[in-house]
Amino acid sequence: MTGTLRFRLTAWYSLALATVLLVFGALLYAVVHHHLLHHHDEPLRASAYTILKIIDETDDCHVLTDRQIEQLGKVGKLALIHESQGERQVFFDSPELSGSPLEPVLTELPLKHPTTLQFEALERDGAFWRVLSLPYQVRSGRRGVIRVVEDMGDIKETLKALRMGLLILAPIGVFASSLGGYWLAGKALAPVERITDLAQEIEASSLHRRLPHPGKDSEIGRLVETLNRMFGRLDASFESMKRFTADASHELRTPLATMRNAIDITLKRHHTPEEHEATLKTLGIEVDRLNGIVEDLLLLARADSGRLVVNMEPVRLDQILAAQVEAFWEQAEASGIDLQVRSTEAVTIIGNERWLHLMIGNLLGNALKFTPSRGEIIARVGIADGEANLTISDSGPGIPPGDLEKVFDRFFRSDPARSNARLPGTGLGLAIAAWISSIHGAEILAANRPEGGAVFTVRFGHRPS
Ligand code: ADP
């Protein structure tokens, strides 16, 4: 439970709130404390200067005139004027002060800074006072101190109440908002819980299922879309894996069945040496076919695993095409097919010679396989818009339009190819060609010529160097 996102969200939220409240409380306390302590300072300062002005009316304040006494009495605050020459002498005591417990304190309070104005906070009998001391010198040269005091009220109690309030209310606030935060986090995460439960129900056998979209363009909506897309991809690759396994077993079964059949017939009765030779030839053809399928499958499996290291270097595409056409020349002539190369320029690309040979070989092999006698095959490399390209077109039956996209799928063979037993093949040649094209960053396309026949184009993105 403590590891859940809901708990951790609440814990972080509460911690942040507690920190904010702590800082806020400390600041508030400091501000209130400062205000309570200093809010009498200005009136006290004004009174002190008024008093200074009054006693400055005569050369010496030792003996005050009636007018001065009257004016000092009006200052309104408790005021004490105290001489500090030699021994201390109180020569004015405001009526509010005389007799109060504060009087002896003020007259005896030592002056910390005998030349500058100073404020002090005093506590006497549970009461708090702010005292201002202002040193002065009258014209006669006599020095003294003006002391003015102001009752600060029960500052200690106020501060204590504030402290208690903060110490009690802050934890209650944190606790209450933690509860609220926990509830809110639970509410916000509820759709995630629901999605987790539903996602758990989706297994390999039900990958076609999708999570219901909350209908809002929210984080949860985007999570559902991402998960659904992921299920879609998983579903597609799971289906293609199933299809691949079924197709592979099917393709392997046919030559194995032919071989089994040949062996059974041979075992049933006595055969002449010629018949044995014919059977062995059949077996040899089927073994070659099996070998071909296994080789192709191995290549695709290694390509899929990404473990195949492909070295790229500048290669002459036109020369590779010429070499492949040469290799198929005899076969084309024997089938009465006109195999032509129409490349006029040297085309260099960054590629892998071995795999380019295999790709062009597969395309030419298919063209030869599907082109009837007296047909023609035209192979060409060139540069268009700064991009190298390769085309191989034939005058065969072409590809049914619905199959143009599928011909690059593994084990795909369109119906005419399947039904025509004369045509050998496994349906892996174009899948391998597509992989080779992709490792070159190229695009391979199948199309039909308007005049009939198929045309395969490979567009290399690289600019020829
Ligand atoms: P295979 O040729 O072994 O059947 P490929 O992967 O090379 O396998 O080709 C897949 C399918 O694409 C073929 O079975 C065929 O139906 C179609 N195809 C490929 N090349 C041509 C072509 N030149 N003309 C017509 N159909 C073709």
Tab-separated table of N, CA, C and O and ligand atoms in Angstrom, residues 296 362-371 392-400 403 406-418 423-433 446-448 453-456, ligand 1:
chain	number	residue	atom	x	y	z
A	296	ASP	N	16.524	-19.587	-46.844
A	296	ASP	CA	15.782	-18.311	-46.871
A	296	ASP	C	15.223	-17.973	-45.493
A	296	ASP	O	15.289	-16.824	-45.036
A	362	ASN	N	16.831	-12.287	-57.234
A	362	ASN	CA	15.452	-12.706	-56.927
A	362	ASN	C	14.466	-12.048	-57.892
A	362	ASN	O	13.525	-12.698	-58.380
A	363	LEU	N	14.675	-10.752	-58.170
A	363	LEU	CA	13.746	-10.050	-59.068
A	363	LEU	C	13.848	-10.594	-60.488
A	363	LEU	O	12.820	-10.827	-61.162
A	364	LEU	N	15.097	-10.823	-60.940
A	364	LEU	CA	15.275	-11.354	-62.303
A	364	LEU	C	14.744	-12.787	-62.389
A	364	LEU	O	14.113	-13.173	-63.385
A	365	GLY	N	14.997	-13.560	-61.318
A	365	GLY	CA	14.520	-14.952	-61.280
A	365	GLY	C	13.006	-15.005	-61.418
A	365	GLY	O	12.449	-15.814	-62.178
A	366	ASN	N	12.306	-14.122	-60.694
A	366	ASN	CA	10.840	-14.068	-60.783
A	366	ASN	C	10.394	-13.677	-62.184
A	366	ASN	O	9.472	-14.290	-62.747
A	367	ALA	N	11.065	-12.651	-62.745
A	367	ALA	CA	10.680	-12.186	-64.081
A	367	ALA	C	10.815	-13.329	-65.090
A	367	ALA	O	9.912	-13.555	-65.912
A	368	LEU	N	11.892	-14.082	-64.953
A	368	LEU	CA	12.107	-15.207	-65.878
A	368	LEU	C	11.058	-16.305	-65.668
A	368	LEU	O	10.570	-16.903	-66.620
A	369	LYS	N	10.721	-16.499	-64.404
A	369	LYS	CA	9.770	-17.555	-64.045
A	369	LYS	C	8.384	-17.262	-64.628
A	369	LYS	O	7.685	-18.156	-65.097
A	370	PHE	N	8.007	-15.973	-64.583
A	370	PHE	CA	6.628	-15.642	-64.976
A	370	PHE	C	6.492	-15.209	-66.440
A	370	PHE	O	5.367	-15.065	-66.922
A	371	THR	N	7.620	-14.946	-67.122
A	371	THR	CA	7.509	-14.475	-68.505
A	371	THR	C	7.458	-15.673	-69.458
A	371	THR	O	8.303	-16.575	-69.370
A	392	ILE	N	12.972	-3.550	-63.042
A	392	ILE	CA	12.977	-4.803	-63.804
A	392	ILE	C	11.539	-5.039	-64.241
A	392	ILE	O	10.646	-5.208	-63.397
A	393	SER	N	11.310	-4.965	-65.540
A	393	SER	CA	9.937	-5.160	-66.025
A	393	SER	C	9.909	-6.367	-66.961
A	393	SER	O	10.917	-6.715	-67.585
A	394	ASP	N	8.754	-6.998	-66.980
A	394	ASP	CA	8.628	-8.184	-67.842
A	394	ASP	C	7.312	-8.134	-68.582
A	394	ASP	O	6.465	-7.268	-68.337
A	395	SER	N	7.133	-9.068	-69.493
A	395	SER	CA	5.879	-9.100	-70.258
A	395	SER	C	5.060	-10.319	-69.872
A	395	SER	O	4.377	-10.902	-70.694
A	396	GLY	N	5.197	-10.686	-68.575
A	396	GLY	CA	4.437	-11.842	-68.078
A	396	GLY	C	2.994	-11.472	-67.786
A	396	GLY	O	2.495	-10.436	-68.257
A	397	PRO	N	2.325	-12.259	-66.960
A	397	PRO	CA	0.893	-12.035	-66.700
A	397	PRO	C	0.635	-10.838	-65.780
A	397	PRO	O	-0.503	-10.410	-65.609
A	398	GLY	N	1.728	-10.340	-65.155
A	398	GLY	CA	1.533	-9.229	-64.199
A	398	GLY	C	1.004	-9.767	-62.862
A	398	GLY	O	0.862	-10.992	-62.685
A	399	ILE	N	0.716	-8.849	-61.967
A	399	ILE	CA	0.278	-9.245	-60.613
A	399	ILE	C	-1.154	-8.754	-60.416
A	399	ILE	O	-1.454	-7.592	-60.723
A	400	PRO	N	-2.044	-9.618	-59.903
A	400	PRO	CA	-3.414	-9.138	-59.662
A	400	PRO	C	-3.357	-7.867	-58.795
A	400	PRO	O	-2.626	-7.851	-57.791
A	403	ASP	N	-3.058	-7.882	-55.114
A	403	ASP	CA	-1.910	-8.554	-54.492
A	403	ASP	C	-0.641	-7.706	-54.519
A	403	ASP	O	0.383	-8.118	-53.969
A	406	LYS	N	0.781	-7.220	-51.259
A	406	LYS	CA	1.040	-8.431	-50.464
A	406	LYS	C	2.235	-9.223	-50.960
A	406	LYS	O	2.725	-10.092	-50.239
A	407	VAL	N	2.672	-8.962	-52.207
A	407	VAL	CA	3.719	-9.840	-52.772
A	407	VAL	C	4.999	-9.835	-51.936
A	407	VAL	O	5.783	-10.772	-52.023
A	408	PHE	N	5.171	-8.785	-51.093
A	408	PHE	CA	6.398	-8.734	-50.288
A	408	PHE	C	6.233	-9.452	-48.948
A	408	PHE	O	7.170	-9.515	-48.163
A	409	ASP	N	5.017	-9.976	-48.679
A	409	ASP	CA	4.798	-10.714	-47.430
A	409	ASP	C	5.461	-12.080	-47.524
A	409	ASP	O	5.555	-12.673	-48.600
A	410	ARG	N	5.848	-12.554	-46.350
A	410	ARG	CA	6.504	-13.866	-46.338
A	410	ARG	C	5.525	-14.975	-46.733
A	410	ARG	O	4.393	-14.980	-46.267
A	411	PHE	N	5.965	-15.851	-47.570
A	411	PHE	CA	5.200	-17.017	-48.062
A	411	PHE	C	4.029	-16.642	-48.943
A	411	PHE	O	3.211	-17.477	-49.278
A	412	PHE	N	3.936	-15.358	-49.324
A	412	PHE	CA	2.808	-15.005	-50.187
A	412	PHE	C	3.094	-15.457	-51.615
A	412	PHE	O	4.148	-15.190	-52.173
A	413	ARG	N	2.124	-16.145	-52.187
A	413	ARG	CA	2.189	-16.516	-53.606
A	413	ARG	C	0.794	-16.277	-54.145
A	413	ARG	O	-0.175	-16.803	-53.618
A	414	SER	N	0.712	-15.458	-55.188
A	414	SER	CA	-0.644	-15.184	-55.664
A	414	SER	C	-1.191	-16.431	-56.349
A	414	SER	O	-0.435	-17.310	-56.756
A	415	ASP	N	-2.498	-16.498	-56.459
A	415	ASP	CA	-3.137	-17.733	-56.908
A	415	ASP	C	-2.606	-18.302	-58.214
A	415	ASP	O	-2.349	-19.495	-58.300
A	416	PRO	N	-2.400	-17.447	-59.258
A	416	PRO	CA	-1.900	-18.028	-60.500
A	416	PRO	C	-0.570	-18.761	-60.284
A	416	PRO	O	-0.353	-19.829	-60.836
A	417	ALA	N	0.275	-18.185	-59.382
A	417	ALA	CA	1.564	-18.829	-59.137
A	417	ALA	C	1.382	-20.148	-58.404
A	417	ALA	O	2.060	-21.131	-58.667
A	418	ARG	N	0.427	-20.166	-57.491
A	418	ARG	CA	0.191	-21.394	-56.717
A	418	ARG	C	-0.425	-22.481	-57.582
A	418	ARG	O	-0.033	-23.645	-57.512
A	423	LEU	N	5.467	-23.621	-61.894
A	423	LEU	CA	6.296	-22.552	-61.344
A	423	LEU	C	6.791	-22.909	-59.939
A	423	LEU	O	5.982	-23.031	-59.021
A	424	PRO	N	8.091	-23.085	-59.808
A	424	PRO	CA	8.587	-23.374	-58.463
A	424	PRO	C	8.591	-22.090	-57.631
A	424	PRO	O	8.483	-20.995	-58.177
A	425	GLY	N	8.690	-22.234	-56.341
A	425	GLY	CA	8.770	-21.018	-55.512
A	425	GLY	C	8.264	-21.276	-54.119
A	425	GLY	O	7.547	-22.252	-53.874
A	426	THR	N	8.651	-20.419	-53.234
A	426	THR	CA	8.245	-20.595	-51.836
A	426	THR	C	7.534	-19.358	-51.295
A	426	THR	O	6.959	-19.388	-50.217
A	427	GLY	N	7.631	-18.258	-52.023
A	427	GLY	CA	7.001	-17.024	-51.522
A	427	GLY	C	7.897	-16.253	-50.572
A	427	GLY	O	7.425	-15.395	-49.831
A	428	LEU	N	9.201	-16.563	-50.589
A	428	LEU	CA	10.120	-15.835	-49.691
A	428	LEU	C	11.042	-14.878	-50.445
A	428	LEU	O	11.647	-13.996	-49.844
A	429	GLY	N	11.138	-15.074	-51.780
A	429	GLY	CA	12.092	-14.286	-52.574
A	429	GLY	C	11.869	-12.784	-52.456
A	429	GLY	O	12.814	-12.017	-52.226
A	430	LEU	N	10.616	-12.337	-52.581
A	430	LEU	CA	10.343	-10.896	-52.535
A	430	LEU	C	10.433	-10.348	-51.102
A	430	LEU	O	10.768	-9.181	-50.909
A	431	ALA	N	10.143	-11.221	-50.118
A	431	ALA	CA	10.286	-10.784	-48.716
A	431	ALA	C	11.762	-10.473	-48.447
A	431	ALA	O	12.099	-9.479	-47.783
A	432	ILE	N	12.630	-11.333	-48.992
A	432	ILE	CA	14.076	-11.106	-48.820
A	432	ILE	C	14.487	-9.841	-49.587
A	432	ILE	O	15.250	-9.009	-49.071
A	433	ALA	N	13.937	-9.674	-50.800
A	433	ALA	CA	14.262	-8.468	-51.584
A	433	ALA	C	13.832	-7.210	-50.817
A	433	ALA	O	14.548	-6.202	-50.802
A	446	ALA	N	5.972	-2.747	-56.326
A	446	ALA	CA	5.532	-3.650	-57.394
A	446	ALA	C	4.402	-2.954	-58.133
A	446	ALA	O	3.562	-2.303	-57.516
A	447	ALA	N	4.387	-3.059	-59.463
A	447	ALA	CA	3.311	-2.441	-60.243
A	447	ALA	C	3.116	-3.265	-61.519
A	447	ALA	O	3.849	-4.225	-61.772
A	448	ASN	N	2.081	-2.894	-62.259
A	448	ASN	CA	1.842	-3.567	-63.539
A	448	ASN	C	2.065	-2.564	-64.668
A	448	ASN	O	1.705	-1.392	-64.545
A	453	GLY	N	2.238	-7.156	-67.904
A	453	GLY	CA	3.502	-7.555	-67.280
A	453	GLY	C	3.761	-6.776	-65.999
A	453	GLY	O	3.115	-5.760	-65.729
A	454	ALA	N	4.664	-7.332	-65.217
A	454	ALA	CA	4.956	-6.696	-63.919
A	454	ALA	C	6.200	-5.826	-64.023
A	454	ALA	O	7.058	-6.062	-64.880
A	455	VAL	N	6.242	-4.810	-63.149
A	455	VAL	CA	7.457	-4.003	-63.079
A	455	VAL	C	7.806	-3.759	-61.605
A	455	VAL	O	6.957	-3.357	-60.822
A	456	PHE	N	9.034	-4.092	-61.263
A	456	PHE	CA	9.513	-3.874	-59.893
A	456	PHE	C	10.513	-2.725	-59.901
A	456	PHE	O	11.423	-2.702	-60.732
B	1	ADP	P1	7.999	-17.062	-55.276
B	1	ADP	O1	8.400	-16.438	-56.556
B	1	ADP	O2	8.966	-18.010	-54.739
B	1	ADP	O3	6.590	-17.566	-55.278
B	1	ADP	P2	8.308	-14.418	-54.337
B	1	ADP	O4	8.293	-13.850	-52.965
B	1	ADP	O5	9.493	-14.162	-55.156
B	1	ADP	O6	7.992	-15.925	-54.186
B	1	ADP	O7	7.047	-13.832	-55.076
B	1	ADP	C1	5.804	-13.846	-54.452
B	1	ADP	C2	4.674	-13.839	-55.429
B	1	ADP	O8	4.662	-12.594	-56.131
B	1	ADP	C3	4.804	-14.854	-56.483
B	1	ADP	O9	4.303	-16.108	-56.074
B	1	ADP	C4	3.961	-14.253	-57.589
B	1	ADP	O10	2.605	-14.531	-57.356
B	1	ADP	C5	4.203	-12.784	-57.447
B	1	ADP	N1	5.246	-12.336	-58.395
B	1	ADP	C6	6.538	-12.045	-58.097
B	1	ADP	N2	7.195	-11.618	-59.197
B	1	ADP	C7	6.306	-11.625	-60.206
B	1	ADP	C8	6.364	-11.296	-61.609
B	1	ADP	N3	7.482	-10.872	-62.180
B	1	ADP	N4	5.230	-11.401	-62.327
B	1	ADP	C9	4.087	-11.828	-61.749
B	1	ADP	N5	3.957	-12.174	-60.460
B	1	ADP	C10	5.039	-12.084	-59.706
